Amino acid sequence: MDLNNLKPADGAVHREGKRVGRGEGSGKGGTSTRGHKGAKSRSGYSKKIGFEGGQMPLQRRVPKFGFTNINRKEYTGINLGKLQELVDKGTVKNEVTLETLIENGLAHKNDLVKILGDGELKTSLKVSVHKFTASAKAAIESAGGEAISL
C-alpha cells in the first residue's frame, strides 16, 4: 500500500445529488423538480403545523368541551404510611418538614404538599406541610403528634 493507491472505504463518500435549477441542459432546469404552480412550487413556502391542504384541520374539527380552572392548586399527596417508613429507616426522628420531604425525594421544592390518611402512624411526629386531610390530622394527633399547616 502506497500513498498513490489510498482510497476511502466503501460507502464513506457520497456523491452530491444532481444540482437543480442550473439551466435546461442539466435536465433539472425549468421548474427545478417542483412541478407547476401551487404553494409548494413557490420560494419561501413553509407548511404550517396542522395544515391539511385546505381541509378543515383535525384540531378545529374535534369538539372542545370542559373547563380548565387557571387558579387550580395541585397538591402532592403523601400518605401516613410513607412518613412511618421514614421513621422506621431512621431518616426522621420526631419532626417532618417540607425540607425533610424534599431531601428524601417525596416532594419537589416548589410542590404544595398534602398529607393523606392512608397507612398507619405509630410514632408521635410534628408534621408541618401545606394541608392535611381530616383523617390524617386525626391520626397524627391520636399518635401524640402535631399537625401544623403552613
PDB file of C-alpha atoms in Angstrom:
ATOM      1  CA  MET A   1       0.000   0.000   0.000  1.00  0.00           C
ATOM      2  CA  ASP A   2       1.316   3.404  -1.035  1.00  0.00           C
ATOM      3  CA  LEU A   3       0.033   6.951  -0.861  1.00  0.00           C
ATOM      4  CA  ASN A   4      -0.912   6.802  -4.543  1.00  0.00           C
ATOM      5  CA  ASN A   5      -3.406   3.958  -4.112  1.00  0.00           C
ATOM      6  CA  LEU A   6      -5.186   5.078  -0.899  1.00  0.00           C
ATOM      7  CA  LYS A   7      -8.943   5.494  -1.247  1.00  0.00           C
ATOM      8  CA  PRO A   8     -11.789   5.955   1.230  1.00  0.00           C
ATOM      9  CA  ALA A   9     -13.746   2.945   2.491  1.00  0.00           C
ATOM     10  CA  ASP A  10     -16.813   1.827   0.533  1.00  0.00           C
ATOM     11  CA  GLY A  11     -19.848   3.914   1.465  1.00  0.00           C
ATOM     12  CA  ALA A  12     -17.762   6.588   3.210  1.00  0.00           C
ATOM     13  CA  VAL A  13     -18.009   9.090   0.357  1.00  0.00           C
ATOM     14  CA  HIS A  14     -21.374  10.152  -1.018  1.00  0.00           C
ATOM     15  CA  ARG A  15     -21.710  11.733  -4.440  1.00  0.00           C
ATOM     16  CA  GLU A  16     -23.582  15.001  -4.410  1.00  0.00           C
ATOM     17  CA  GLY A  17     -27.057  14.808  -5.935  1.00  0.00           C
ATOM     18  CA  LYS A  18     -27.851  16.476  -9.251  1.00  0.00           C
ATOM     19  CA  ARG A  19     -27.939  20.292  -8.910  1.00  0.00           C
ATOM     20  CA  VAL A  20     -31.376  21.606  -9.753  1.00  0.00           C
ATOM     21  CA  GLY A  21     -32.234  24.930 -11.342  1.00  0.00           C
ATOM     22  CA  ARG A  22     -28.998  25.266 -13.343  1.00  0.00           C
ATOM     23  CA  GLY A  23     -30.381  25.543 -16.848  1.00  0.00           C
ATOM     24  CA  GLU A  24     -32.273  23.381 -19.300  1.00  0.00           C
ATOM     25  CA  GLY A  25     -29.189  21.444 -20.356  1.00  0.00           C
ATOM     26  CA  SER A  26     -28.790  19.974 -16.874  1.00  0.00           C
ATOM     27  CA  GLY A  27     -32.049  18.046 -17.182  1.00  0.00           C
ATOM     28  CA  LYS A  28     -33.300  19.641 -13.966  1.00  0.00           C
ATOM     29  CA  GLY A  29     -33.988  23.189 -15.176  1.00  0.00           C
ATOM     30  CA  GLY A  30     -37.303  24.909 -15.762  1.00  0.00           C
ATOM     31  CA  THR A  31     -39.437  24.111 -12.739  1.00  0.00           C
ATOM     32  CA  SER A  32     -36.455  22.605 -10.871  1.00  0.00           C
ATOM     33  CA  THR A  33     -38.411  19.414  -9.963  1.00  0.00           C
ATOM     34  CA  ARG A  34     -41.100  21.429  -8.167  1.00  0.00           C
ATOM     35  CA  GLY A  35     -43.902  20.878 -10.687  1.00  0.00           C
ATOM     36  CA  HIS A  36     -46.190  23.633 -11.943  1.00  0.00           C
ATOM     37  CA  LYS A  37     -47.864  26.283  -9.769  1.00  0.00           C
ATOM     38  CA  GLY A  38     -49.218  25.741  -6.244  1.00  0.00           C
ATOM     39  CA  ALA A  39     -47.787  26.711  -2.885  1.00  0.00           C
ATOM     40  CA  LYS A  40     -45.023  24.077  -2.872  1.00  0.00           C
ATOM     41  CA  SER A  41     -43.571  25.412  -6.106  1.00  0.00           C
ATOM     42  CA  ARG A  42     -43.038  28.909  -4.690  1.00  0.00           C
ATOM     43  CA  SER A  43     -39.985  30.170  -2.884  1.00  0.00           C
ATOM     44  CA  GLY A  44     -40.477  30.857   0.816  1.00  0.00           C
ATOM     45  CA  TYR A  45     -43.106  28.135   1.168  1.00  0.00           C
ATOM     46  CA  SER A  46     -43.322  26.536   4.574  1.00  0.00           C
ATOM     47  CA  LYS A  47     -46.184  24.309   5.667  1.00  0.00           C
ATOM     48  CA  LYS A  48     -47.971  25.457   8.817  1.00  0.00           C
ATOM     49  CA  ILE A  49     -48.228  22.957  11.668  1.00  0.00           C
ATOM     50  CA  GLY A  50     -51.513  21.081  11.357  1.00  0.00           C
ATOM     51  CA  PHE A  51     -52.160  22.286   7.791  1.00  0.00           C
ATOM     52  CA  GLU A  52     -54.125  19.697   5.809  1.00  0.00           C
ATOM     53  CA  GLY A  53     -54.146  21.203   2.336  1.00  0.00           C
ATOM     54  CA  GLY A  54     -57.155  23.441   2.950  1.00  0.00           C
ATOM     55  CA  GLN A  55     -59.258  20.679   4.517  1.00  0.00           C
ATOM     56  CA  MET A  56     -60.574  21.651   7.950  1.00  0.00           C
ATOM     57  CA  PRO A  57     -57.730  20.599  10.282  1.00  0.00           C
ATOM     58  CA  LEU A  58     -58.318  17.935  12.917  1.00  0.00           C
ATOM     59  CA  GLN A  59     -57.601  20.464  15.663  1.00  0.00           C
ATOM     60  CA  ARG A  60     -60.605  22.501  14.521  1.00  0.00           C
ATOM     61  CA  ARG A  61     -62.879  19.547  13.615  1.00  0.00           C
ATOM     62  CA  VAL A  62     -62.809  17.874  17.023  1.00  0.00           C
ATOM     63  CA  PRO A  63     -65.341  19.254  19.514  1.00  0.00           C
ATOM     64  CA  LYS A  64     -63.952  21.093  22.502  1.00  0.00           C
ATOM     65  CA  PHE A  65     -65.545  20.775  25.912  1.00  0.00           C
ATOM     66  CA  GLY A  66     -64.776  21.079  29.583  1.00  0.00           C
ATOM     67  CA  PHE A  67     -63.240  23.798  31.661  1.00  0.00           C
ATOM     68  CA  THR A  68     -59.714  24.461  32.914  1.00  0.00           C
ATOM     69  CA  ASN A  69     -59.524  26.432  36.108  1.00  0.00           C
ATOM     70  CA  ILE A  70     -56.499  28.738  35.899  1.00  0.00           C
ATOM     71  CA  ASN A  71     -56.472  29.126  39.680  1.00  0.00           C
ATOM     72  CA  ARG A  72     -56.300  25.374  40.418  1.00  0.00           C
ATOM     73  CA  LYS A  73     -53.765  24.368  43.063  1.00  0.00           C
ATOM     74  CA  GLU A  74     -52.190  20.936  42.570  1.00  0.00           C
ATOM     75  CA  TYR A  75     -51.053  19.194  45.753  1.00  0.00           C
ATOM     76  CA  THR A  76     -48.573  16.332  46.029  1.00  0.00           C
ATOM     77  CA  GLY A  77     -50.150  13.678  48.246  1.00  0.00           C
ATOM     78  CA  ILE A  78     -48.053  11.820  50.807  1.00  0.00           C
ATOM     79  CA  ASN A  79     -49.599   9.032  52.871  1.00  0.00           C
ATOM     80  CA  LEU A  80     -49.061   8.479  56.580  1.00  0.00           C
ATOM     81  CA  GLY A  81     -47.537   5.090  55.708  1.00  0.00           C
ATOM     82  CA  LYS A  82     -44.685   6.864  53.897  1.00  0.00           C
ATOM     83  CA  LEU A  83     -43.995   9.017  56.960  1.00  0.00           C
ATOM     84  CA  GLN A  84     -43.880   5.873  59.104  1.00  0.00           C
ATOM     85  CA  GLU A  85     -41.392   4.327  56.622  1.00  0.00           C
ATOM     86  CA  LEU A  86     -39.129   7.379  57.048  1.00  0.00           C
ATOM     87  CA  VAL A  87     -39.270   6.913  60.826  1.00  0.00           C
ATOM     88  CA  ASP A  88     -38.530   3.174  60.510  1.00  0.00           C
ATOM     89  CA  LYS A  89     -35.493   3.872  58.293  1.00  0.00           C
ATOM     90  CA  GLY A  90     -34.218   6.367  60.829  1.00  0.00           C
ATOM     91  CA  THR A  91     -34.115   9.340  58.459  1.00  0.00           C
ATOM     92  CA  VAL A  92     -36.712  11.197  60.549  1.00  0.00           C
ATOM     93  CA  LYS A  93     -36.701  11.411  64.354  1.00  0.00           C
ATOM     94  CA  ASN A  94     -39.678  13.437  65.578  1.00  0.00           C
ATOM     95  CA  GLU A  95     -40.228  16.288  63.114  1.00  0.00           C
ATOM     96  CA  VAL A  96     -41.255  16.230  59.443  1.00  0.00           C
ATOM     97  CA  THR A  97     -40.895  19.468  57.490  1.00  0.00           C
ATOM     98  CA  LEU A  98     -41.134  20.308  53.820  1.00  0.00           C
ATOM     99  CA  GLU A  99     -37.309  20.278  53.617  1.00  0.00           C
ATOM    100  CA  THR A 100     -37.197  16.734  55.041  1.00  0.00           C
ATOM    101  CA  LEU A 101     -39.658  15.519  52.400  1.00  0.00           C
ATOM    102  CA  ILE A 102     -37.639  17.189  49.624  1.00  0.00           C
ATOM    103  CA  GLU A 103     -34.376  15.638  50.852  1.00  0.00           C
ATOM    104  CA  ASN A 104     -35.977  12.172  50.857  1.00  0.00           C
ATOM    105  CA  GLY A 105     -37.398  12.603  47.340  1.00  0.00           C
ATOM    106  CA  LEU A 106     -41.081  12.605  48.323  1.00  0.00           C
ATOM    107  CA  ALA A 107     -41.665  16.140  47.028  1.00  0.00           C
ATOM    108  CA  HIS A 108     -40.029  18.774  44.850  1.00  0.00           C
ATOM    109  CA  LYS A 109     -39.038  22.219  46.108  1.00  0.00           C
ATOM    110  CA  ASN A 110     -41.959  24.098  44.522  1.00  0.00           C
ATOM    111  CA  ASP A 111     -44.628  21.497  45.360  1.00  0.00           C
ATOM    112  CA  LEU A 112     -47.598  22.073  47.609  1.00  0.00           C
ATOM    113  CA  VAL A 113     -47.806  19.048  49.921  1.00  0.00           C
ATOM    114  CA  LYS A 114     -50.879  17.414  51.436  1.00  0.00           C
ATOM    115  CA  ILE A 115     -50.706  14.592  53.973  1.00  0.00           C
ATOM    116  CA  LEU A 116     -53.238  11.833  53.259  1.00  0.00           C
ATOM    117  CA  GLY A 117     -54.668   9.393  55.806  1.00  0.00           C
ATOM    118  CA  ASP A 118     -53.713   6.053  54.196  1.00  0.00           C
ATOM    119  CA  GLY A 119     -51.436   3.833  56.270  1.00  0.00           C
ATOM    120  CA  GLU A 120     -50.688   3.738  59.968  1.00  0.00           C
ATOM    121  CA  LEU A 121     -48.630   6.129  62.057  1.00  0.00           C
ATOM    122  CA  LYS A 122     -47.212   4.654  65.279  1.00  0.00           C
ATOM    123  CA  THR A 123     -44.812   7.446  66.295  1.00  0.00           C
ATOM    124  CA  SER A 124     -45.608  10.919  67.514  1.00  0.00           C
ATOM    125  CA  LEU A 125     -44.456  13.375  64.846  1.00  0.00           C
ATOM    126  CA  LYS A 126     -44.581  17.123  64.475  1.00  0.00           C
ATOM    127  CA  VAL A 127     -45.606  17.451  60.815  1.00  0.00           C
ATOM    128  CA  SER A 128     -45.592  20.852  59.114  1.00  0.00           C
ATOM    129  CA  VAL A 129     -46.798  20.933  55.490  1.00  0.00           C
ATOM    130  CA  HIS A 130     -49.386  22.884  53.469  1.00  0.00           C
ATOM    131  CA  LYS A 131     -52.511  20.761  54.070  1.00  0.00           C
ATOM    132  CA  PHE A 132     -53.867  17.665  55.820  1.00  0.00           C
ATOM    133  CA  THR A 133     -56.906  15.505  55.235  1.00  0.00           C
ATOM    134  CA  ALA A 134     -59.190  15.233  58.273  1.00  0.00           C
ATOM    135  CA  SER A 135     -58.309  11.551  58.768  1.00  0.00           C
ATOM    136  CA  ALA A 136     -54.555  12.277  58.531  1.00  0.00           C
ATOM    137  CA  LYS A 137     -54.786  15.101  61.054  1.00  0.00           C
ATOM    138  CA  ALA A 138     -56.765  12.907  63.445  1.00  0.00           C
ATOM    139  CA  ALA A 139     -54.263  10.028  63.072  1.00  0.00           C
ATOM    140  CA  ILE A 140     -51.257  12.290  63.727  1.00  0.00           C
ATOM    141  CA  GLU A 141     -52.866  13.830  66.802  1.00  0.00           C
ATOM    142  CA  SER A 142     -54.059  10.446  68.151  1.00  0.00           C
ATOM    143  CA  ALA A 143     -50.450   9.189  67.879  1.00  0.00           C
ATOM    144  CA  GLY A 144     -49.437  12.114  70.112  1.00  0.00           C
ATOM    145  CA  GLY A 145     -48.076  14.289  67.319  1.00  0.00           C
ATOM    146  CA  GLU A 146     -48.864  17.734  65.985  1.00  0.00           C
ATOM    147  CA  ALA A 147     -50.168  18.779  62.540  1.00  0.00           C
ATOM    148  CA  ILE A 148     -49.141  22.299  61.519  1.00  0.00           C
ATOM    149  CA  SER A 149     -50.412  23.871  58.269  1.00  0.00           C
ATOM    150  CA  LEU A 150     -48.015  26.284  56.564  1.00  0.00           C
TER     151      LEU A 150
END
